[in-house]
């Protein structure tokens, strides 16, 4: 059975009303919401067909209907398709939000010394603006180039290496060395490292480069080997994914998620974060494999979500990019009846603001 125009209108009305109220929607409510001038009996018949098709379900015998995952998927796909055409049923409301959304840039542009701090701010801003739980990952930096290295002496046999990569991603490493090093030799080692390694990726720091540095090290060859090994190890580990979350307690605002077991599992997933890597990996695979994947926006509804504790949720993600090859994921987690239009617009706006902040810096 195909969805004709009348069924589509009724389905959209059911979903929109449920998004707004969180209450099952009856035929009388729909008759007041639509301009089709249909009787309650006709609407009931259409809703029965929609239920048979799997788009809505009746939670209790005496209750109205609520959307299923299939119904939400139809609604979201239809909304995204309309946005691609430049059409929005709630265009004016979104326009009214533009000033509020643009204020994010001011909040993000506060003095931040590290990318990680900025990303934590993003998670907080999104949680406050949407009233949902949020997450953001550090960018994947595989193939990223070394910007510079700064060595400082902590103790006679301990050196602090501050390693800065493109995009101002910073990693610190305390290196224990087998010999004492003077300030003069430490300065020479700083110059050697930066003149030889700056602008190289980990893959480009090959055997010939290392051999050249060791030849220049003279009697300090072991020291140079130890420092080089520590730097290479730190850069290779920089690809380890970090995930920042915020707004976990917002889920208690939604009755369908506030069940003690569901809520505790969801909060654990947000705090423990390991299971979120499955979501991020799936998201990046989808985006990398599809150049037209809604411009980096993905919507996971219910069982589509790869995280078991989020099967009662919807998750909307966006891919941001700091520089070529440096991509990360922003995600918003909420009930299936989340305000998809606002969430999608907010993520698009945030991605633009991030782009502006990094270009200016």
CSV table of C-alpha atoms in Angstrom, one decimal:
chain,number,residue,atom,x,y,z
A,1,UNK,CA,0.0,0.0,0.0
A,2,UNK,CA,1.5,3.3,-1.1
A,3,UNK,CA,1.4,6.5,1.0
A,4,UNK,CA,-0.9,8.8,-0.9
A,5,UNK,CA,-0.9,12.6,-0.2
A,6,UNK,CA,-3.7,12.3,2.4
A,7,UNK,CA,-1.8,9.6,4.4
A,8,UNK,CA,1.4,11.6,4.2
A,9,UNK,CA,-0.4,14.7,5.6
A,10,UNK,CA,-2.0,12.7,8.4
A,11,UNK,CA,1.3,11.0,9.3
A,12,UNK,CA,3.1,14.3,9.4
A,13,UNK,CA,0.4,15.8,11.6
A,14,UNK,CA,0.6,12.8,14.0
A,15,UNK,CA,4.4,13.1,14.2
A,16,UNK,CA,4.5,16.9,14.6
A,17,UNK,CA,1.8,16.8,17.3
A,18,UNK,CA,3.6,14.1,19.2
A,19,UNK,CA,6.9,15.9,18.9
A,20,UNK,CA,5.3,19.0,20.5
A,21,UNK,CA,3.3,17.3,23.2
A,22,UNK,CA,4.7,13.8,23.9
A,23,UNK,CA,1.1,12.5,24.1
A,24,UNK,CA,-0.5,9.9,21.9
A,25,UNK,CA,-2.5,11.6,19.1
A,26,UNK,CA,-6.1,10.8,18.3
A,27,UNK,CA,-8.2,11.3,15.2
A,28,UNK,CA,-10.1,14.2,16.7
A,29,UNK,CA,-6.8,16.1,17.3
A,30,UNK,CA,-5.8,15.4,13.7
A,31,UNK,CA,-9.1,16.7,12.4
A,32,UNK,CA,-8.5,20.0,14.1
A,33,UNK,CA,-4.9,20.2,12.9
A,34,UNK,CA,-5.3,19.5,9.2
A,35,UNK,CA,-7.1,21.6,6.5
A,36,UNK,CA,-8.4,18.5,4.7
A,37,UNK,CA,-11.9,18.7,6.3
A,38,UNK,CA,-12.1,15.0,6.9
A,39,UNK,CA,-14.4,13.4,9.4
A,40,UNK,CA,-12.9,11.7,12.5
A,41,UNK,CA,-14.1,8.3,11.1
A,42,UNK,CA,-12.2,8.8,7.8
A,43,UNK,CA,-9.1,9.9,9.7
A,44,UNK,CA,-9.4,6.8,12.0
A,45,UNK,CA,-9.4,4.6,8.9
A,46,UNK,CA,-6.4,6.3,7.4
A,47,UNK,CA,-4.6,6.0,10.8
A,48,UNK,CA,-5.5,2.3,10.9
A,49,UNK,CA,-3.8,1.9,7.5
A,50,UNK,CA,-0.8,3.8,8.6
A,51,UNK,CA,-0.6,1.5,11.6
A,52,UNK,CA,-0.8,-1.5,9.4
A,53,UNK,CA,2.0,-0.1,7.3
A,54,UNK,CA,4.1,0.3,10.4
A,55,UNK,CA,4.4,4.1,10.5
A,56,UNK,CA,2.4,4.6,13.8
A,57,UNK,CA,1.4,2.4,16.7
A,58,UNK,CA,-1.3,2.5,19.4
A,59,UNK,CA,0.5,2.1,22.7
A,60,UNK,CA,-2.8,1.4,24.6
A,61,UNK,CA,-6.2,0.3,23.4
A,62,UNK,CA,-7.9,3.5,24.4
A,63,UNK,CA,-5.1,5.8,23.4
A,64,UNK,CA,-4.2,7.6,20.2
A,65,UNK,CA,-1.2,6.8,18.1
A,66,UNK,CA,2.5,7.5,18.3
A,67,UNK,CA,5.2,7.3,15.6
A,68,UNK,CA,7.3,4.2,15.2
A,69,UNK,CA,11.0,4.3,14.1
A,70,UNK,CA,9.7,3.8,10.5
A,71,UNK,CA,7.4,6.8,10.9
A,72,UNK,CA,10.2,9.0,12.3
A,73,UNK,CA,12.5,7.9,9.5
A,74,UNK,CA,9.9,8.9,6.9
A,75,UNK,CA,9.5,12.3,8.6
A,76,UNK,CA,13.2,13.0,8.9
A,77,UNK,CA,14.0,11.9,5.3
A,78,UNK,CA,11.2,14.1,4.0
A,79,UNK,CA,12.4,17.0,6.1
A,80,UNK,CA,16.0,16.6,4.8
A,81,UNK,CA,14.8,16.4,1.2
A,82,UNK,CA,12.8,19.6,1.6
A,83,UNK,CA,15.8,21.4,3.0
A,84,UNK,CA,17.8,20.3,0.0
A,85,UNK,CA,15.3,22.0,-2.1
A,86,UNK,CA,15.4,25.1,0.1
A,87,UNK,CA,11.9,24.5,1.4
A,88,UNK,CA,11.0,24.6,5.1
A,89,UNK,CA,7.6,24.4,6.6
A,90,UNK,CA,8.9,26.2,9.7
A,91,UNK,CA,11.2,28.7,7.9
A,92,UNK,CA,10.0,31.7,9.9
A,93,UNK,CA,10.6,30.0,13.2
A,94,UNK,CA,14.1,29.0,12.1
A,95,UNK,CA,14.8,32.6,11.0
A,96,UNK,CA,13.7,33.8,14.4
A,97,UNK,CA,16.3,31.5,15.9
A,98,UNK,CA,19.1,32.8,13.7
A,99,UNK,CA,20.2,35.5,16.2
A,100,UNK,CA,20.2,33.0,19.1
A,101,UNK,CA,22.2,30.5,17.1
A,102,UNK,CA,24.7,33.1,15.9
A,103,UNK,CA,25.5,34.0,19.5
A,104,UNK,CA,27.2,30.6,19.7
A,105,UNK,CA,30.2,32.2,17.8
A,106,UNK,CA,30.7,34.7,20.6
A,107,UNK,CA,30.6,32.0,23.2
A,108,UNK,CA,33.1,29.9,21.2
A,109,UNK,CA,35.4,32.8,20.4
A,110,UNK,CA,36.3,33.4,24.1
A,111,UNK,CA,40.0,33.0,24.6
A,112,UNK,CA,40.8,29.3,24.3
A,113,UNK,CA,44.4,28.1,24.3
A,114,UNK,CA,43.8,24.6,23.0
A,115,UNK,CA,41.5,22.8,20.6
A,116,UNK,CA,40.4,20.5,23.3
A,117,UNK,CA,39.1,23.3,25.4
A,118,UNK,CA,37.2,24.7,22.5
A,119,UNK,CA,35.6,21.4,21.8
A,120,UNK,CA,34.5,21.0,25.4
A,121,UNK,CA,32.9,24.5,25.1
A,122,UNK,CA,31.0,23.3,22.0
A,123,UNK,CA,29.5,20.4,23.9
A,124,UNK,CA,28.3,22.7,26.7
A,125,UNK,CA,26.9,25.3,24.3
A,126,UNK,CA,24.9,22.6,22.4
A,127,UNK,CA,23.6,21.0,25.5
A,128,UNK,CA,22.4,24.3,26.9
A,129,UNK,CA,20.8,25.4,23.5
A,130,UNK,CA,19.0,22.1,22.7
A,131,UNK,CA,18.2,20.7,26.2
A,132,UNK,CA,19.6,17.3,25.0
A,133,UNK,CA,22.7,15.4,25.7
A,134,UNK,CA,25.7,16.2,23.4
A,135,UNK,CA,29.0,14.8,22.4
A,136,UNK,CA,32.0,15.9,20.3
A,137,UNK,CA,35.2,14.1,19.3
A,138,UNK,CA,38.6,15.4,18.8
A,139,UNK,CA,39.5,15.4,15.1
A,140,UNK,CA,41.2,12.4,13.7
A,141,UNK,CA,44.7,13.6,12.9
A,142,UNK,CA,46.2,10.6,10.9
A,143,UNK,CA,48.6,12.1,8.4
A,144,UNK,CA,48.8,15.4,10.3
A,145,UNK,CA,52.0,17.4,10.0
A,146,UNK,CA,54.3,18.4,12.9
A,147,UNK,CA,54.2,22.1,13.5
A,148,UNK,CA,57.0,22.4,16.0
A,149,UNK,CA,58.6,20.8,19.1
A,150,UNK,CA,59.6,22.6,22.3
A,151,UNK,CA,61.9,20.8,24.7
A,152,UNK,CA,62.3,22.1,28.3
A,153,UNK,CA,64.3,20.7,31.2
A,154,UNK,CA,62.3,19.6,34.2
A,155,UNK,CA,65.1,17.7,36.1
A,156,UNK,CA,68.6,16.7,35.2
A,157,UNK,CA,67.3,13.5,33.5
A,158,UNK,CA,63.8,14.6,32.6
A,159,UNK,CA,62.7,16.7,29.6
A,160,UNK,CA,59.2,18.0,28.9
A,161,UNK,CA,58.4,17.9,25.1
A,162,UNK,CA,55.5,20.1,23.9
A,163,UNK,CA,54.6,18.8,20.5
A,164,UNK,CA,52.3,20.9,18.3
A,165,UNK,CA,50.7,19.6,15.2
A,166,UNK,CA,48.7,21.3,12.5
A,167,UNK,CA,45.4,22.7,13.7
A,168,UNK,CA,47.2,23.6,17.0
A,169,UNK,CA,46.7,20.1,18.4
A,170,UNK,CA,49.0,19.9,21.4
A,171,UNK,CA,50.5,16.9,23.1
A,172,UNK,CA,52.8,17.0,26.1
A,173,UNK,CA,55.3,14.2,26.9
A,174,UNK,CA,57.7,13.9,29.9
A,175,UNK,CA,60.8,12.1,28.6
A,176,UNK,CA,63.2,10.4,31.0
A,177,UNK,CA,66.7,10.3,29.4
A,178,UNK,CA,69.7,8.2,30.2
A,179,UNK,CA,72.2,11.2,30.3
A,180,UNK,CA,72.2,14.7,31.7
A,181,UNK,CA,71.9,17.5,29.2
A,182,UNK,CA,73.0,21.1,29.4
A,183,UNK,CA,70.9,24.0,28.5
A,184,UNK,CA,73.2,24.7,25.5
A,185,UNK,CA,72.8,21.2,24.2
A,186,UNK,CA,69.1,21.3,24.8
A,187,UNK,CA,68.9,24.4,22.7
A,188,UNK,CA,70.9,22.7,19.9
A,189,UNK,CA,68.6,19.7,20.1
A,190,UNK,CA,65.5,21.9,19.8
A,191,UNK,CA,67.0,23.5,16.7
A,192,UNK,CA,67.9,20.1,15.2
A,193,UNK,CA,64.4,18.7,15.8
A,194,UNK,CA,62.6,21.7,14.4
A,195,UNK,CA,64.8,22.2,11.3
A,196,UNK,CA,64.6,18.5,10.4
A,197,UNK,CA,61.0,17.4,11.4
A,198,UNK,CA,58.8,20.5,11.0
A,199,UNK,CA,56.2,20.0,8.2
A,200,UNK,CA,56.6,16.2,8.2
A,201,UNK,CA,53.9,13.6,8.9
A,202,UNK,CA,54.6,10.6,11.0
A,203,UNK,CA,54.9,8.5,7.8
A,204,UNK,CA,57.5,10.9,6.4
A,205,UNK,CA,59.8,10.6,9.5
A,206,UNK,CA,61.5,7.6,7.8
A,207,UNK,CA,64.7,5.8,8.4
A,208,UNK,CA,66.8,8.2,6.3
A,209,UNK,CA,65.5,11.2,8.3
A,210,UNK,CA,66.2,9.5,11.6
A,211,UNK,CA,69.7,8.4,10.5
A,212,UNK,CA,70.5,11.9,9.4
A,213,UNK,CA,69.6,13.3,12.8
A,214,UNK,CA,71.6,10.6,14.6
A,215,UNK,CA,74.6,11.4,12.5
A,216,UNK,CA,74.3,15.0,13.5
A,217,UNK,CA,73.9,14.1,17.1
A,218,UNK,CA,77.5,13.0,17.6
A,219,UNK,CA,78.2,11.8,21.1
A,220,UNK,CA,74.6,12.5,22.1
A,221,UNK,CA,73.2,9.9,19.7
A,222,UNK,CA,71.5,7.9,22.4
A,223,UNK,CA,69.9,11.0,23.8
A,224,UNK,CA,68.6,11.9,20.3
A,225,UNK,CA,67.3,8.4,19.8
A,226,UNK,CA,65.4,8.5,23.2
A,227,UNK,CA,63.8,11.9,22.4
A,228,UNK,CA,62.9,10.8,18.8
A,229,UNK,CA,61.3,7.6,20.0
A,230,UNK,CA,59.2,9.6,22.5
A,231,UNK,CA,58.1,12.1,19.9
A,232,UNK,CA,57.2,9.5,17.3
A,233,UNK,CA,55.2,7.5,20.0
A,234,UNK,CA,53.4,10.7,21.1
A,235,UNK,CA,52.5,11.7,17.5
A,236,UNK,CA,51.3,8.1,16.7
A,237,UNK,CA,49.1,8.1,19.8
A,238,UNK,CA,47.6,11.6,18.9
A,239,UNK,CA,45.2,9.7,16.6
A,240,UNK,CA,43.6,8.2,19.7
A,241,UNK,CA,40.0,9.4,19.8
A,242,UNK,CA,38.8,11.6,22.7
A,243,UNK,CA,35.1,12.2,23.2
A,244,UNK,CA,33.7,15.1,25.3
A,245,UNK,CA,30.1,15.0,26.5
A,246,UNK,CA,27.7,17.4,28.2
A,247,UNK,CA,24.1,17.6,29.3
A,248,UNK,CA,23.7,13.9,30.3
A,249,UNK,CA,21.2,14.9,33.0
A,250,UNK,CA,18.9,16.5,30.4
A,251,UNK,CA,17.6,13.1,29.5
A,252,UNK,CA,15.6,13.2,32.8
A,253,UNK,CA,13.4,15.9,31.2
A,254,UNK,CA,11.9,13.3,28.9
A,255,UNK,CA,9.6,10.7,30.6
A,256,UNK,CA,10.3,8.1,27.9
A,257,UNK,CA,14.0,8.1,28.8
A,258,UNK,CA,13.8,8.7,32.5
A,259,UNK,CA,13.1,5.1,33.5
A,260,UNK,CA,15.7,4.3,36.1
A,261,UNK,CA,17.3,1.4,34.1
A,262,UNK,CA,17.3,3.2,30.7
A,263,UNK,CA,18.5,6.4,32.2
A,264,UNK,CA,21.4,4.9,34.1
A,265,UNK,CA,22.5,2.9,31.0
A,266,UNK,CA,22.4,6.0,28.9
A,267,UNK,CA,24.3,8.2,31.4
A,268,UNK,CA,26.9,5.4,31.8
A,269,UNK,CA,27.4,5.3,28.0
A,270,UNK,CA,27.9,9.1,28.0
A,271,UNK,CA,30.2,9.2,30.9
A,272,UNK,CA,32.2,6.0,30.1
A,273,UNK,CA,32.3,6.9,26.4
A,274,UNK,CA,33.9,3.7,25.1
A,275,UNK,CA,30.7,2.6,23.4
A,276,UNK,CA,30.4,6.0,21.7
A,277,UNK,CA,33.4,5.1,19.5
A,278,UNK,CA,31.1,2.6,17.7
A,279,UNK,CA,28.8,5.5,16.9
A,280,UNK,CA,31.6,7.7,15.8
A,281,UNK,CA,33.2,5.0,13.6
A,282,UNK,CA,29.9,4.2,11.9
A,283,UNK,CA,29.2,7.9,11.3
A,284,UNK,CA,32.7,8.6,9.8
A,285,UNK,CA,32.4,5.5,7.6
A,286,UNK,CA,29.0,6.7,6.3
A,287,UNK,CA,30.3,10.2,5.6
A,288,UNK,CA,33.5,9.1,4.0
A,289,UNK,CA,31.7,6.6,1.7
A,290,UNK,CA,29.0,9.1,0.5
A,291,UNK,CA,29.9,12.5,-0.9
A,292,UNK,CA,26.2,13.5,-0.8
A,293,UNK,CA,25.4,12.3,2.7
A,294,UNK,CA,23.3,15.4,3.6
A,295,UNK,CA,26.5,17.5,3.8
A,296,UNK,CA,27.8,15.5,6.8
A,297,UNK,CA,24.5,15.3,8.7
A,298,UNK,CA,23.4,11.9,9.8
A,299,UNK,CA,20.2,11.0,11.7
A,300,UNK,CA,20.0,7.6,13.6
A,301,UNK,CA,16.6,6.7,15.0
A,302,UNK,CA,16.1,3.9,17.6
A,303,UNK,CA,17.5,0.6,16.4
A,304,UNK,CA,19.6,2.3,13.7
A,305,UNK,CA,21.9,3.6,16.5
A,306,UNK,CA,24.9,1.3,17.0
A,307,UNK,CA,25.0,2.0,20.7
A,308,UNK,CA,22.8,-0.5,22.6
A,309,UNK,CA,21.8,1.9,25.4
A,310,UNK,CA,20.6,4.5,22.8
A,311,UNK,CA,18.0,2.2,21.1
A,312,UNK,CA,15.2,4.3,22.6
A,313,UNK,CA,16.9,7.6,21.4
A,314,UNK,CA,17.5,9.5,18.3
A,315,UNK,CA,21.1,10.7,17.6
A,316,UNK,CA,21.9,13.4,15.1
A,317,UNK,CA,25.5,13.9,14.1
A,318,UNK,CA,27.5,16.3,11.9
A,319,UNK,CA,31.0,16.1,10.7
A,320,UNK,CA,33.3,19.1,11.2
A,321,UNK,CA,36.7,19.7,9.6
A,322,UNK,CA,39.5,21.8,10.9
A,323,UNK,CA,41.9,21.3,8.0
A,324,UNK,CA,42.4,18.8,5.2
A,325,UNK,CA,42.2,15.3,6.6
A,326,UNK,CA,41.3,16.5,10.1
A,327,UNK,CA,37.7,15.5,10.8
A,328,UNK,CA,35.6,15.0,13.9
A,329,UNK,CA,32.0,14.3,14.9
A,330,UNK,CA,29.5,16.4,16.8
A,331,UNK,CA,26.4,14.6,18.1
A,332,UNK,CA,23.1,15.4,19.8
A,333,UNK,CA,21.3,12.6,21.7
A,334,UNK,CA,17.7,12.9,22.7
A,335,UNK,CA,14.3,11.3,22.6
A,336,UNK,CA,12.9,10.0,19.3
A,337,UNK,CA,10.4,12.9,19.5
A,338,UNK,CA,13.3,15.5,19.5
A,339,UNK,CA,12.9,18.7,17.5
A,340,UNK,CA,14.7,17.4,14.4
A,341,UNK,CA,14.5,20.6,12.5
A,342,UNK,CA,16.1,22.7,15.3
A,343,UNK,CA,18.7,20.1,15.9
A,344,UNK,CA,19.8,19.9,12.3
A,345,UNK,CA,19.9,23.7,11.9
A,346,UNK,CA,21.8,24.0,15.2
A,347,UNK,CA,24.4,21.4,14.1
A,348,UNK,CA,24.8,23.1,10.7
A,349,UNK,CA,25.2,26.4,12.4
A,350,UNK,CA,27.8,25.1,14.9
A,351,UNK,CA,29.8,23.5,12.1
A,352,UNK,CA,29.9,26.9,10.3
A,353,UNK,CA,30.9,28.7,13.5
A,354,UNK,CA,33.7,26.2,14.1
A,355,UNK,CA,35.0,26.7,10.6
A,356,UNK,CA,34.9,30.5,11.1
A,357,UNK,CA,36.7,30.3,14.4
A,358,UNK,CA,39.5,28.2,13.1
A,359,UNK,CA,39.9,30.2,9.9
A,360,UNK,CA,40.3,33.5,11.9
A,361,UNK,CA,42.7,31.9,14.4
